[in-house]
Amino acid sequence: MLDVERVEGGNRAILVHMDIHVEAHRENLSEFKELVLSAGAEIMTIATTSRQRADPKYFIGSGKAKEIAELVKQYDADLVLFNHQLAASQERNLEGLIECRVLDRTGLILDIFSQRARSFEGKLQVELAQLRHLSTRLVRGWTHLERQKGGIGLRGPGETQLETDRRLLGARIKQINKRLEKVKKQREQGRQSRQKAEISTVSLVGYTNAGKSSLFNVLSEGDVYVQDQLFATLDPTLRRVDLAKDVSLILADTVGFIRHLPHDLVNAFRSTLQETAEAQLLLHVIDSADENRDANIAEVEKVLSQIDANDVPCIQVMNKIDLTGTKPRLDYADDGSVKRVWLSVESGEGIELLKQTLMDLFREQMVEGTLSLAPADARVRARLFEIGAIRNESIDEEGRYILQISISRRDLNQFESREQISLESMLL
C-alpha cells in the first residue's frame, strides 16, 4: 500500500459521482459541483458510474478505480473528490490504487466549514468535527496533523501540532469540549437574560443558499455576509429587531442545512443550534424556484428533528418568487394561522406581508387603565412619563394625579421590578 502524504498541494480535482440504485444513498450531482466550487477547487473532469450497491473495497469497483487513476495522470490532478461518504478503508484503498489524495463528501463539507468559520466558537466546533472525522482515518500515511497545511481537505483543525496517536487526539477533543462547554454556558446566560426580558426569539432555518442571510439582513437592516454559494455564512448571528413600537424580537440566523449533513457536524453544532430548538418561532426559508424544493424541505425537517426543534411553531417562507412569477401571498392552516408566506427578498415583494405576520404574532399585550397617584408619588409619575406610558393626565380636587396609561406587559413587568411597586394593582 502506498503511503500518501497529506502535504500541501493544489486544488485540481477530478469529481466522482456514482448513481446508486438505493434512494437513501443517492446524491445530487449539481449540488456536489456547487460544493466543490464553494471549496475553491478547479474541476478538471467528472467521472460518473452506476451500480446497484457500493463495492466494499473501492466503492466504485476496481475497474472504475483504475479508470480514475488514468484520469489523474491525464489531468495531472491533485485530488479526487467523491460525491459520497467513504469508509476509511475504502479511502485508503483508493489512495493506494490511484496514487492521489482522495476526499469524500463529508471531508469536503468539513473543509468548507473550516474556511467559513469566523467566531471562536465556530472554529472550535469545526475543529471538533474534523478531529472526530480524522480519528477514523489515522492509519498509515498520517504521521502529523500539522502536515495538513493547505488545499481542499487539508486545512488542519488548527495550528497546534497534533500527533496522530489516538491518546493525544482524544485529549485534544476533550480540551475542545471543555472550551465549548464554557461557550455554551455563556449562550445559556444570554438566553436566560432574553427570557427574563420576555423578548421572543425567531430563528431562520433552511437549506443552504435558500436566502436566509439575505432575509436576515432585510428584516434586521444588518450586513451579514451574503454570497451565492453553499454555506456562505456559518457562524450564528443574533440581532434585536424592532418591527413596531410594541413589537420587538431577537432574530437568529443559523448555518444552512444540506442533504446528508455529516453527523459529526450536527453534533458539533448542537449548542449553536440550541438557539433554534429554544426559539418561539422558526422561519423556514425555502428556495421556491429550486426543482429539488420538496427534498430540501424534507432534509431540513429531518435535521430539525435531530436537534429536537421539530415541535417549535414554524412558518414556511417561500423565497425567490421573482424567479417563478408567483404573486406574494399568505397561505393559512385549518386553524386560521399563517403557515406559508410567498415573497422575494431580492425584489422586496411580500416582505411587508411577512413583517405584518410577525407583528400580529408577537404584538405585546397592552395594559391600559386609569391610575391615581398622590403628590408624594411624583417620582413614579416622572418615571412613567420617561417610558412614554402616560396618554393623558389631569388633577382632581384632592390634588391627586389622574393618569391614563397604556404600557406593554413586558415594560410593565420591568417597571414594577425596578420600582418595587405593584402598578397593576393600583389601576382603577
XYZ file of C-alpha atoms in Angstrom:
428
model
C 0.000 0.000 0.000
C 1.362 3.397 -0.954
C 1.612 5.879 1.889
C 0.021 9.038 0.507
C 1.393 12.007 2.419
C -1.096 14.748 3.295
C 1.093 17.635 2.256
C 0.298 20.988 0.820
C -0.944 20.738 -2.748
C -3.105 22.277 -5.394
C -6.803 22.004 -5.946
C -7.049 20.461 -9.424
C -9.848 17.990 -8.804
C -11.462 15.036 -10.510
C -15.032 14.515 -9.374
C -16.539 11.061 -8.966
C -20.290 10.551 -8.872
C -21.976 7.182 -8.667
C -25.675 6.661 -9.297
C -26.627 4.138 -6.619
C -29.919 2.332 -7.069
C -30.839 2.944 -3.430
C -32.727 6.206 -2.927
C -31.403 6.806 0.603
C -27.787 6.807 -0.660
C -28.275 8.921 -3.769
C -26.592 12.295 -4.041
C -27.267 15.325 -6.227
C -24.534 15.914 -8.812
C -25.282 19.604 -9.456
C -25.219 20.303 -5.704
C -21.916 18.425 -5.461
C -20.396 20.658 -8.150
C -21.555 23.709 -6.174
C -19.896 22.301 -3.072
C -16.640 21.740 -4.937
C -16.648 25.252 -6.375
C -17.505 26.679 -2.939
C -14.411 24.931 -1.603
C -12.284 26.665 -4.224
C -11.385 23.660 -6.386
C -10.806 23.606 -10.114
C -12.925 20.879 -11.703
C -10.851 19.043 -14.313
C -13.437 16.404 -15.257
C -16.340 14.425 -13.813
C -16.354 10.640 -13.807
C -19.753 9.011 -13.422
C -20.794 5.412 -12.973
C -23.776 3.366 -11.850
C -24.024 0.385 -9.501
C -26.694 -1.481 -7.607
C -24.651 -1.044 -4.426
C -21.245 0.225 -3.384
C -18.176 -2.005 -3.762
C -16.851 -2.825 -0.260
C -13.194 -2.340 -1.244
C -13.123 0.545 -3.738
C -16.724 1.821 -3.537
C -16.838 2.231 -7.333
C -15.259 -1.119 -8.186
C -11.673 -1.894 -9.192
C -12.229 -1.338 -12.917
C -13.638 2.158 -12.458
C -10.965 2.953 -9.861
C -8.263 2.141 -12.446
C -10.016 4.476 -14.913
C -9.865 7.226 -12.287
C -6.137 6.545 -11.852
C -5.628 7.143 -15.586
C -7.649 10.377 -15.413
C -5.468 11.574 -12.539
C -2.378 11.142 -14.714
C -4.068 12.633 -17.784
C -5.170 15.810 -15.998
C -2.291 15.976 -13.520
C -4.909 16.150 -10.764
C -4.117 16.882 -7.141
C -7.112 15.165 -5.588
C -10.140 13.026 -6.303
C -13.428 14.099 -4.742
C -16.230 11.577 -4.190
C -19.847 12.687 -4.001
C -20.430 10.024 -1.375
C -19.366 9.104 2.115
C -16.493 6.633 2.009
C -15.432 4.220 4.698
C -11.914 4.829 5.992
C -10.748 1.557 4.431
C -12.258 2.495 1.045
C -10.490 5.863 1.142
C -7.150 4.189 1.910
C -7.631 1.505 -0.752
C -8.469 4.124 -3.381
C -5.445 6.252 -2.489
C -3.214 3.199 -2.777
C -4.568 2.334 -6.223
C -4.989 5.838 -7.658
C -1.832 7.228 -6.034
C -3.592 10.507 -5.353
C -5.288 12.174 -2.439
C -8.923 11.069 -2.052
C -11.598 13.021 -0.204
C -15.218 12.067 0.328
C -18.308 14.288 0.593
C -18.011 14.567 4.373
C -14.379 15.663 4.183
C -15.286 18.245 1.521
C -18.068 19.767 3.646
C -15.756 19.844 6.663
C -13.180 21.716 4.572
C -15.755 24.329 3.537
C -16.793 24.779 7.157
C -13.121 25.175 8.077
C -12.817 28.011 5.548
C -16.002 29.783 6.667
C -15.772 29.643 10.468
C -15.027 33.102 11.859
C -16.003 33.141 15.523
C -14.058 31.442 18.305
C -16.939 29.055 18.903
C -17.383 28.281 15.219
C -13.705 27.414 14.803
C -13.809 25.143 17.849
C -16.897 23.358 16.570
C -15.367 22.772 13.150
C -12.120 21.558 14.701
C -14.047 19.125 16.863
C -15.925 17.740 13.856
C -12.677 17.472 11.863
C -10.863 15.615 14.618
C -13.721 13.171 15.079
C -13.740 12.527 11.342
C -9.949 12.189 11.177
C -9.859 9.810 14.142
C -11.276 7.086 11.859
C -8.558 7.732 9.283
C -5.397 7.828 11.387
C -3.753 4.926 9.612
C -0.535 4.684 7.595
C 0.291 7.863 5.632
C -0.741 10.055 8.536
C 2.249 10.991 10.653
C 1.446 14.509 11.920
C -1.728 16.510 11.533
C 0.350 19.615 11.117
C 1.162 18.389 7.627
C -2.328 19.458 6.673
C -1.272 22.919 5.640
C -3.496 23.742 2.713
C -5.597 22.585 -0.148
C -9.078 21.125 -0.047
C -9.401 18.586 2.726
C -6.009 19.564 4.050
C -6.891 22.572 6.188
C -5.886 21.253 9.552
C -8.041 21.679 12.601
C -5.642 24.269 13.961
C -2.070 25.447 14.125
C -1.219 23.202 17.062
C 0.966 20.220 16.136
C -1.003 17.109 16.885
C 0.452 13.627 16.936
C -1.881 11.163 15.325
C -1.613 8.976 18.368
C -5.215 8.355 19.432
C -4.493 9.157 23.063
C -3.298 12.671 22.207
C -6.125 13.114 19.724
C -8.594 12.149 22.432
C -7.004 14.649 24.813
C -7.424 17.441 22.250
C -11.070 16.523 21.692
C -11.606 16.575 25.456
C -9.971 20.013 25.682
C -12.178 21.415 22.898
C -15.288 20.003 24.560
C -14.376 21.831 27.777
C -13.962 25.129 25.943
C -17.230 24.638 24.101
C -18.948 23.906 27.397
C -17.884 27.342 28.660
C -19.205 28.987 25.494
C -22.415 27.006 25.866
C -22.907 28.353 29.395
C -22.416 31.893 28.112
C -25.071 31.258 25.447
C -27.448 29.896 28.071
C -26.940 33.023 30.181
C -27.786 35.127 27.151
C -30.934 33.112 26.521
C -31.963 33.417 30.165
C -31.492 37.194 30.024
C -33.715 37.395 26.946
C -36.320 35.221 28.617
C -36.332 37.471 31.688
C -36.800 40.461 29.419
C -39.573 38.500 27.694
C -38.127 39.030 24.228
C -39.153 36.316 21.780
C -36.592 34.637 19.525
C -37.307 33.928 15.859
C -34.800 31.570 14.230
C -34.157 31.418 10.489
C -33.569 27.892 9.223
C -33.393 26.417 5.771
C -31.430 24.575 3.126
C -28.129 26.229 2.327
C -28.314 29.014 -0.273
C -32.087 29.436 0.133
C -31.727 33.112 1.088
C -31.702 33.022 4.891
C -28.949 35.569 5.387
C -30.437 37.894 2.778
C -33.781 37.791 4.602
C -31.975 38.335 7.906
C -30.354 41.481 6.504
C -33.672 42.819 5.193
C -35.521 42.259 8.473
C -32.706 43.444 10.739
C -31.192 46.064 8.411
C -27.926 44.279 9.059
C -24.914 43.354 6.959
C -24.423 39.613 7.398
C -22.168 38.183 4.668
C -24.254 37.074 1.685
C -22.954 35.192 -1.335
C -24.445 32.893 -3.958
C -22.610 29.835 -2.684
C -23.199 26.976 -0.298
C -22.543 27.672 3.387
C -21.775 31.356 2.752
C -22.450 32.042 6.433
C -21.503 29.613 9.156
C -21.409 31.402 12.483
C -24.794 32.182 14.033
C -25.817 35.821 14.256
C -28.360 37.249 16.677
C -29.845 40.727 16.400
C -32.683 42.586 18.070
C -35.337 43.736 15.611
C -37.957 46.378 16.476
C -40.771 45.785 13.993
C -43.012 48.331 15.752
C -43.072 50.290 18.992
C -44.678 47.377 20.802
C -43.143 44.504 18.798
C -39.523 43.547 19.408
C -37.854 40.205 18.852
C -34.457 38.548 18.571
C -33.721 37.303 15.057
C -31.245 34.419 14.789
C -29.515 33.414 11.549
C -28.095 29.883 11.621
C -25.978 27.634 9.424
C -27.718 26.260 6.352
C -28.573 22.586 6.160
C -27.709 20.221 3.338
C -28.561 16.688 2.249
C -26.651 14.124 4.316
C -25.107 16.793 6.551
C -22.229 14.991 8.324
C -23.362 13.597 11.657
C -20.256 14.963 13.392
C -21.187 18.461 12.254
C -24.735 18.155 13.594
C -23.308 17.046 16.926
C -20.608 19.722 16.970
C -23.084 22.499 16.203
C -25.740 21.235 18.606
C -25.083 24.034 21.129
C -25.304 26.659 18.389
C -28.461 25.092 17.011
C -29.930 25.225 20.510
C -30.958 28.767 19.577
C -33.255 27.113 17.061
C -34.598 24.471 19.442
C -35.496 27.095 22.062
C -36.902 29.713 19.685
C -40.541 30.756 19.885
C -40.885 30.589 16.098
C -38.977 29.157 13.147
C -38.945 30.819 9.756
C -38.133 28.009 7.341
C -36.689 29.825 4.311
C -37.218 27.829 1.107
C -35.976 28.416 -2.442
C -39.352 28.095 -4.175
C -37.651 28.052 -7.591
C -35.457 25.032 -6.784
C -36.509 21.870 -8.618
C -35.440 19.885 -5.533
C -37.591 22.037 -3.266
C -39.571 19.209 -1.669
C -36.480 17.090 -0.998
C -34.723 20.102 0.548
C -37.709 20.782 2.810
C -37.657 17.166 3.963
C -33.931 17.359 4.689
C -34.317 20.480 6.829
C -37.186 18.897 8.748
C -35.013 15.835 9.330
C -32.228 17.933 10.915
C -34.772 19.895 12.985
C -35.972 16.575 14.362
C -32.379 15.614 15.209
C -31.914 18.748 17.324
C -35.360 18.422 18.962
C -36.729 21.519 17.227
C -39.490 19.830 15.230
C -42.141 20.897 17.771
C -41.311 24.612 17.531
C -44.031 26.578 15.647
C -42.886 27.119 12.063
C -43.822 29.329 9.115
C -42.505 28.445 5.676
C -41.043 31.414 3.796
C -41.230 30.638 0.082
C -38.438 32.849 -1.255
C -37.409 33.771 -4.831
C -40.926 34.150 -6.258
C -39.413 36.659 -8.684
C -37.925 33.638 -10.498
C -41.232 31.782 -10.746
C -43.712 34.569 -11.459
C -45.707 33.750 -8.317
C -47.523 36.630 -6.640
C -46.848 37.419 -2.970
C -49.479 35.886 -0.708
C -50.212 34.173 2.604
C -51.321 30.552 2.956
C -53.319 29.652 6.061
C -53.645 26.472 8.113
C -57.012 24.993 9.101
C -56.892 26.812 12.451
C -56.539 30.180 10.688
C -52.837 30.667 11.479
C -50.350 31.628 8.763
C -48.415 28.574 7.597
C -46.680 29.965 4.485
C -45.532 33.356 3.152
C -44.639 33.777 -0.529
C -42.083 36.529 -1.124
C -38.879 37.624 -2.815
C -36.039 39.015 -0.750
C -34.344 40.170 -3.963
C -37.258 42.290 -5.239
C -38.845 43.055 -1.876
C -42.228 41.648 -2.903
C -44.078 40.136 0.051
C -41.651 41.376 2.715
C -44.355 43.562 4.272
C -46.648 40.530 4.434
C -44.027 38.713 6.491
C -43.427 41.687 8.762
C -47.158 42.100 9.402
C -47.451 38.394 10.151
C -44.675 38.646 12.716
C -46.219 41.768 14.256
C -49.586 40.046 14.571
C -47.949 37.062 16.237
C -45.725 38.936 18.662
C -47.629 42.135 19.301
C -47.411 42.508 23.015
C -50.425 42.559 25.277
C -51.049 46.127 26.326
C -52.106 47.008 29.882
C -54.345 50.075 29.893
C -56.259 51.875 32.628
C -56.516 54.839 34.976
C -54.018 55.417 37.748
C -54.477 57.708 40.757
C -51.251 58.927 42.377
C -50.747 61.112 45.431
C -48.436 64.163 45.151
C -45.859 62.158 47.114
C -45.702 59.689 44.217
C -44.308 62.295 41.819
C -41.252 60.115 41.233
C -43.395 57.234 39.933
C -45.271 59.707 37.702
C -41.979 61.025 36.302
C -40.751 57.503 35.542
C -43.985 56.706 33.698
C -43.517 59.836 31.571
C -39.933 58.739 30.815
C -41.055 55.437 29.322
C -43.948 57.016 27.408
C -46.676 55.148 29.289
C -48.904 58.169 30.040
C -51.548 59.020 27.415
C -53.422 61.698 29.353
C -53.142 63.473 32.725
C -55.374 65.557 34.990
C -55.502 66.588 38.670
C -58.584 66.043 40.867
C -59.932 68.210 43.753
C -57.636 66.479 46.237
C -54.537 67.258 44.212
C -54.004 63.684 43.065
C -52.605 62.877 39.633
C -55.154 61.044 37.443
C -53.186 59.292 34.715
C -54.453 57.419 31.678
C -51.719 54.854 30.978
C -51.003 52.359 28.208
C -47.988 50.100 28.643
C -46.879 46.759 27.258
C -46.917 43.791 29.584
C -43.156 43.430 29.243
C -42.461 47.081 30.091
C -44.908 46.891 32.984
C -43.118 43.887 34.467
C -39.766 45.632 34.129
C -41.154 48.846 35.661
C -42.659 47.029 38.659
C -39.426 45.124 39.248
C -37.295 48.270 39.046
C -39.568 50.494 41.170
C -40.547 47.749 43.618
C -44.276 48.510 43.345
C -47.362 46.678 42.014
C -48.555 49.247 39.495
C -51.245 46.994 38.000
C -52.954 46.537 41.371
C -53.248 50.353 41.657
C -55.259 50.716 38.450
C -58.827 51.965 38.974
